[in-house]
Amino acid sequence: GQGGALRLLIRYPKVLALCATWVFTSIIMIVLAVFLPMRLDELDIGNTVLVALYGTVLASCTASVIGLGYAGLARRLGYPVLVRAATGSWALAFLVFALAQDPFTLLLVPVLVGIGNGLAMSTMTVLIDDAVPDDQRGTATSLQSSAMFGGQFASPLVFGPVIDATSVTVGASICAVLAGCLCLAFFRLKDAPDPAADPVPGSAPDPAAGHGPAGHGPAGHGPAGQDAGAGPGAPGSRA
């Protein structure tokens, strides 16, 4: 229920911070989706196919390609590096969005956004899941979804008046600064230890390690493992 979700946010501040990140992420992504066509119109690009290419197609294709290689990237780089790369890509995308004066340079915007989205979607989900016990992951995931859609709802209310009062360039510049601050904040995030590096609590010791009463040294060195021909009085012991 709502009380359980609130207690979860209070008990696990990391989940609260990550949900707040989802709110912010959704806000700036909606800014891009809503106001990029206005930027294209300023550059005399009004063809609906080209607008769709800039607005969704390139970003979605790039995110899909990143998703195909995500497992390898996560193994090699770790989740903190990936989330920094995601937020850094968003910051760079909005900087280009604010400054680009030609349609070719503006093509970098959906590509950079796609890179950020492809890295962030999986990484943020993993970080939230790892921040809570197994029996509370469902609640944490639902909070993540609520934060994401809440940000989409709030975005026009927050940035709409700002951009109307100033310009698309100013709005994009604000988003670039905020995304850059978010990237810097994630440098405080430490990588979680690899579970495979530590033995599982309560697991049995490895017999090959030679520990335990029956495992000292190689076979044949205990009382039951002496060589039958080595004892006194054994057949063939006299010259």
Coordinates of C-alpha atoms in Angstrom, one line a residue:
G1 CA 0.0 0.0 0.0
Q2 CA 0.9 3.7 0.1
G3 CA 2.2 3.4 3.7
G4 CA 4.5 0.5 2.7
A5 CA 5.9 2.5 -0.2
L6 CA 6.5 5.6 2.0
R7 CA 8.2 3.5 4.6
L8 CA 10.4 2.0 1.9
L9 CA 11.5 5.4 0.7
I10 CA 12.3 6.5 4.3
R11 CA 14.1 3.3 5.1
Y12 CA 16.2 3.2 1.9
P13 CA 17.4 6.7 0.9
K14 CA 19.1 5.2 -2.1
V15 CA 15.7 4.2 -3.5
L16 CA 14.4 7.7 -2.9
A17 CA 17.4 9.2 -4.7
L18 CA 17.0 6.9 -7.7
C19 CA 13.2 7.6 -7.9
A20 CA 13.9 11.3 -7.8
T21 CA 16.4 10.7 -10.7
W22 CA 13.6 9.0 -12.6
V23 CA 11.4 12.0 -12.1
F24 CA 14.1 14.3 -13.4
T25 CA 14.9 12.0 -16.3
S26 CA 11.3 11.9 -17.4
I27 CA 11.0 15.7 -17.2
I28 CA 14.0 16.4 -19.4
M29 CA 13.0 13.6 -21.9
I30 CA 9.6 15.1 -22.3
V31 CA 11.2 18.5 -22.9
L32 CA 13.1 17.0 -25.7
A33 CA 10.1 15.2 -27.2
V34 CA 7.8 18.3 -27.0
F35 CA 10.2 21.1 -27.9
L36 CA 12.5 19.4 -30.4
P37 CA 9.9 19.9 -33.2
M38 CA 9.9 23.6 -32.3
R39 CA 13.7 23.6 -32.8
L40 CA 13.3 21.8 -36.1
D41 CA 10.8 24.3 -37.2
E42 CA 13.2 27.1 -36.4
L43 CA 15.6 25.3 -38.8
D44 CA 12.9 25.0 -41.5
I45 CA 12.4 21.3 -41.1
G46 CA 8.7 20.6 -41.2
N47 CA 8.4 17.3 -43.0
T48 CA 6.7 14.8 -40.7
V49 CA 9.0 11.9 -41.7
L50 CA 12.1 14.0 -40.8
V51 CA 10.5 15.2 -37.5
A52 CA 9.7 11.6 -36.6
L53 CA 13.3 10.6 -37.5
Y54 CA 14.7 13.2 -35.2
G55 CA 12.2 12.8 -32.5
T56 CA 11.8 9.0 -32.0
V57 CA 13.3 6.8 -34.7
L58 CA 17.0 7.6 -34.2
A59 CA 16.8 7.6 -30.4
S60 CA 14.9 4.3 -30.3
C61 CA 17.2 2.5 -32.7
T62 CA 20.3 3.7 -30.8
A63 CA 18.8 2.6 -27.5
S64 CA 18.0 -0.8 -29.0
V65 CA 21.6 -1.3 -30.2
I66 CA 22.9 -0.3 -26.8
G67 CA 20.6 -2.8 -25.2
L68 CA 22.0 -5.6 -27.3
G69 CA 25.4 -5.0 -25.9
Y70 CA 24.4 -4.0 -22.4
A71 CA 25.3 -7.3 -20.7
G72 CA 28.9 -7.1 -21.9
L73 CA 29.2 -3.4 -21.0
A74 CA 27.8 -4.0 -17.5
R75 CA 30.4 -6.8 -16.9
R76 CA 33.3 -4.7 -18.1
L77 CA 32.5 -1.3 -16.7
G78 CA 30.1 -1.8 -13.8
Y79 CA 26.8 0.0 -13.1
P80 CA 28.1 3.2 -11.7
V81 CA 30.2 3.9 -14.8
L82 CA 27.2 3.1 -17.0
V83 CA 24.8 5.5 -15.2
R84 CA 27.4 8.2 -15.3
A85 CA 27.8 7.6 -19.1
A86 CA 24.0 7.8 -19.4
T87 CA 23.6 11.1 -17.6
G88 CA 26.6 12.5 -19.4
S89 CA 25.1 11.6 -22.7
W90 CA 21.9 13.4 -21.8
A91 CA 23.9 16.5 -20.7
L92 CA 25.8 16.5 -24.0
A93 CA 22.6 16.0 -26.0
F94 CA 20.9 19.0 -24.5
L95 CA 24.0 21.1 -25.0
V96 CA 23.9 20.2 -28.7
F97 CA 20.2 20.8 -28.7
A98 CA 20.7 24.3 -27.3
L99 CA 23.6 25.3 -29.6
A100 CA 23.0 23.5 -32.9
Q101 CA 22.4 25.8 -35.8
D102 CA 22.1 23.3 -38.6
P103 CA 20.0 20.0 -39.0
F104 CA 23.1 17.8 -39.4
T105 CA 24.5 18.7 -36.0
L106 CA 21.1 18.3 -34.5
L107 CA 21.1 14.7 -35.6
L108 CA 23.5 14.1 -32.7
V109 CA 20.7 14.9 -30.2
P110 CA 18.6 11.8 -30.7
V111 CA 21.7 9.6 -31.0
L112 CA 23.0 10.8 -27.7
V113 CA 19.6 10.5 -26.0
G114 CA 19.3 7.0 -27.3
I115 CA 22.7 6.1 -25.8
G116 CA 21.7 7.6 -22.5
N117 CA 18.3 5.8 -22.5
G118 CA 19.8 2.5 -23.5
L119 CA 22.2 2.6 -20.6
A120 CA 20.0 4.1 -18.0
M121 CA 16.8 2.0 -18.3
S122 CA 18.5 -1.3 -17.3
T123 CA 21.0 0.2 -15.0
M124 CA 18.6 2.2 -12.9
T125 CA 16.3 -0.8 -12.5
V126 CA 19.2 -3.0 -11.3
L127 CA 20.3 -0.3 -8.8
I128 CA 16.9 0.0 -7.4
D129 CA 16.5 -3.8 -7.1
D130 CA 19.8 -4.1 -5.4
A131 CA 19.0 -1.4 -2.9
V132 CA 16.2 -3.4 -1.2
P133 CA 15.6 -6.9 0.1
D134 CA 14.1 -9.5 -2.3
D135 CA 10.6 -9.3 -0.7
Q136 CA 10.4 -5.6 -1.3
R137 CA 11.6 -5.4 -4.9
G138 CA 8.0 -5.3 -6.3
T139 CA 7.3 -2.2 -4.3
A140 CA 10.5 -0.6 -5.3
T141 CA 9.8 -1.3 -9.0
S142 CA 6.3 0.1 -8.7
L143 CA 7.8 3.3 -7.2
Q144 CA 10.2 3.5 -10.1
S145 CA 7.3 3.4 -12.6
S146 CA 5.3 6.0 -10.6
A147 CA 8.3 8.3 -10.5
M148 CA 8.8 7.9 -14.3
F149 CA 5.2 8.7 -15.2
G150 CA 5.0 11.4 -12.6
G151 CA 7.9 13.1 -14.2
Q152 CA 6.2 12.9 -17.6
F153 CA 3.1 14.6 -16.1
A154 CA 5.1 17.3 -14.4
S155 CA 7.4 18.2 -17.3
P156 CA 5.0 20.5 -19.3
L157 CA 3.9 22.1 -16.1
V158 CA 7.5 22.9 -15.1
F159 CA 9.3 23.7 -18.3
G160 CA 6.4 24.8 -20.5
P161 CA 6.1 28.3 -18.8
V162 CA 9.9 28.6 -18.6
I163 CA 10.3 28.0 -22.4
D164 CA 7.3 30.2 -23.2
A165 CA 8.8 33.0 -21.2
T166 CA 12.3 32.6 -22.7
S167 CA 13.2 30.3 -25.6
V168 CA 13.8 26.7 -26.5
T169 CA 17.6 27.4 -26.3
V170 CA 17.2 28.6 -22.6
G171 CA 15.1 25.5 -21.7
A172 CA 17.6 23.1 -23.3
S173 CA 20.5 24.9 -21.6
I174 CA 18.8 24.5 -18.2
C175 CA 18.3 20.7 -18.9
A176 CA 21.9 20.4 -19.9
V177 CA 23.1 21.9 -16.7
L178 CA 20.8 19.8 -14.6
A179 CA 21.8 16.6 -16.4
G180 CA 25.5 17.5 -15.9
C181 CA 24.8 18.0 -12.1
L182 CA 23.1 14.6 -12.0
C183 CA 26.2 13.0 -13.7
L184 CA 28.5 14.6 -11.1
A185 CA 26.2 13.3 -8.3
F186 CA 26.5 9.8 -9.6
F187 CA 30.3 9.9 -9.0
R188 CA 29.4 9.3 -5.3
L189 CA 27.9 6.0 -6.3
K190 CA 30.1 3.0 -5.5
D191 CA 30.1 -0.3 -7.3
A192 CA 28.5 -3.1 -5.4
P193 CA 30.8 -6.1 -4.5
D194 CA 30.6 -9.1 -6.8
P195 CA 28.5 -11.8 -5.1
A196 CA 30.6 -14.5 -6.8
A197 CA 33.7 -13.2 -5.1
D198 CA 32.5 -14.1 -1.6
P199 CA 31.6 -17.6 -0.4
V200 CA 27.9 -18.1 0.3
P201 CA 27.2 -18.0 4.0
G202 CA 26.7 -21.5 5.5
S203 CA 28.1 -23.3 2.4
A204 CA 30.2 -26.4 3.0
P205 CA 34.0 -26.2 2.7
D206 CA 35.6 -27.4 -0.5
P207 CA 36.9 -31.0 0.2
A208 CA 39.8 -30.3 -2.2
A209 CA 41.1 -27.6 0.1
G210 CA 42.3 -30.3 2.6
H211 CA 40.3 -29.0 5.6
G212 CA 38.5 -31.3 8.0
P213 CA 39.4 -34.4 9.9
A214 CA 39.2 -36.7 6.9
G215 CA 40.9 -34.5 4.4
H216 CA 44.4 -33.7 5.7
G217 CA 46.8 -34.1 2.8
P218 CA 46.7 -36.5 -0.1
A219 CA 45.1 -39.9 0.1
G220 CA 47.1 -42.6 1.6
H221 CA 48.5 -40.6 4.5
G222 CA 45.9 -41.4 7.2
P223 CA 45.8 -44.5 9.3
A224 CA 43.4 -46.2 6.8
G225 CA 45.4 -45.2 3.8
Q226 CA 49.0 -46.5 4.6
D227 CA 50.7 -48.5 1.9
A228 CA 50.1 -52.2 2.6
G229 CA 53.6 -53.1 1.9
A230 CA 55.2 -50.4 4.1
G231 CA 54.3 -51.8 7.6
P232 CA 56.6 -54.1 9.6
G233 CA 55.9 -57.7 9.0
A234 CA 54.3 -57.2 5.7
P235 CA 55.0 -59.8 3.0
G236 CA 58.1 -59.0 1.0
S237 CA 59.5 -56.6 3.6
R238 CA 62.7 -58.7 4.1
A239 CA 65.5 -58.5 1.7

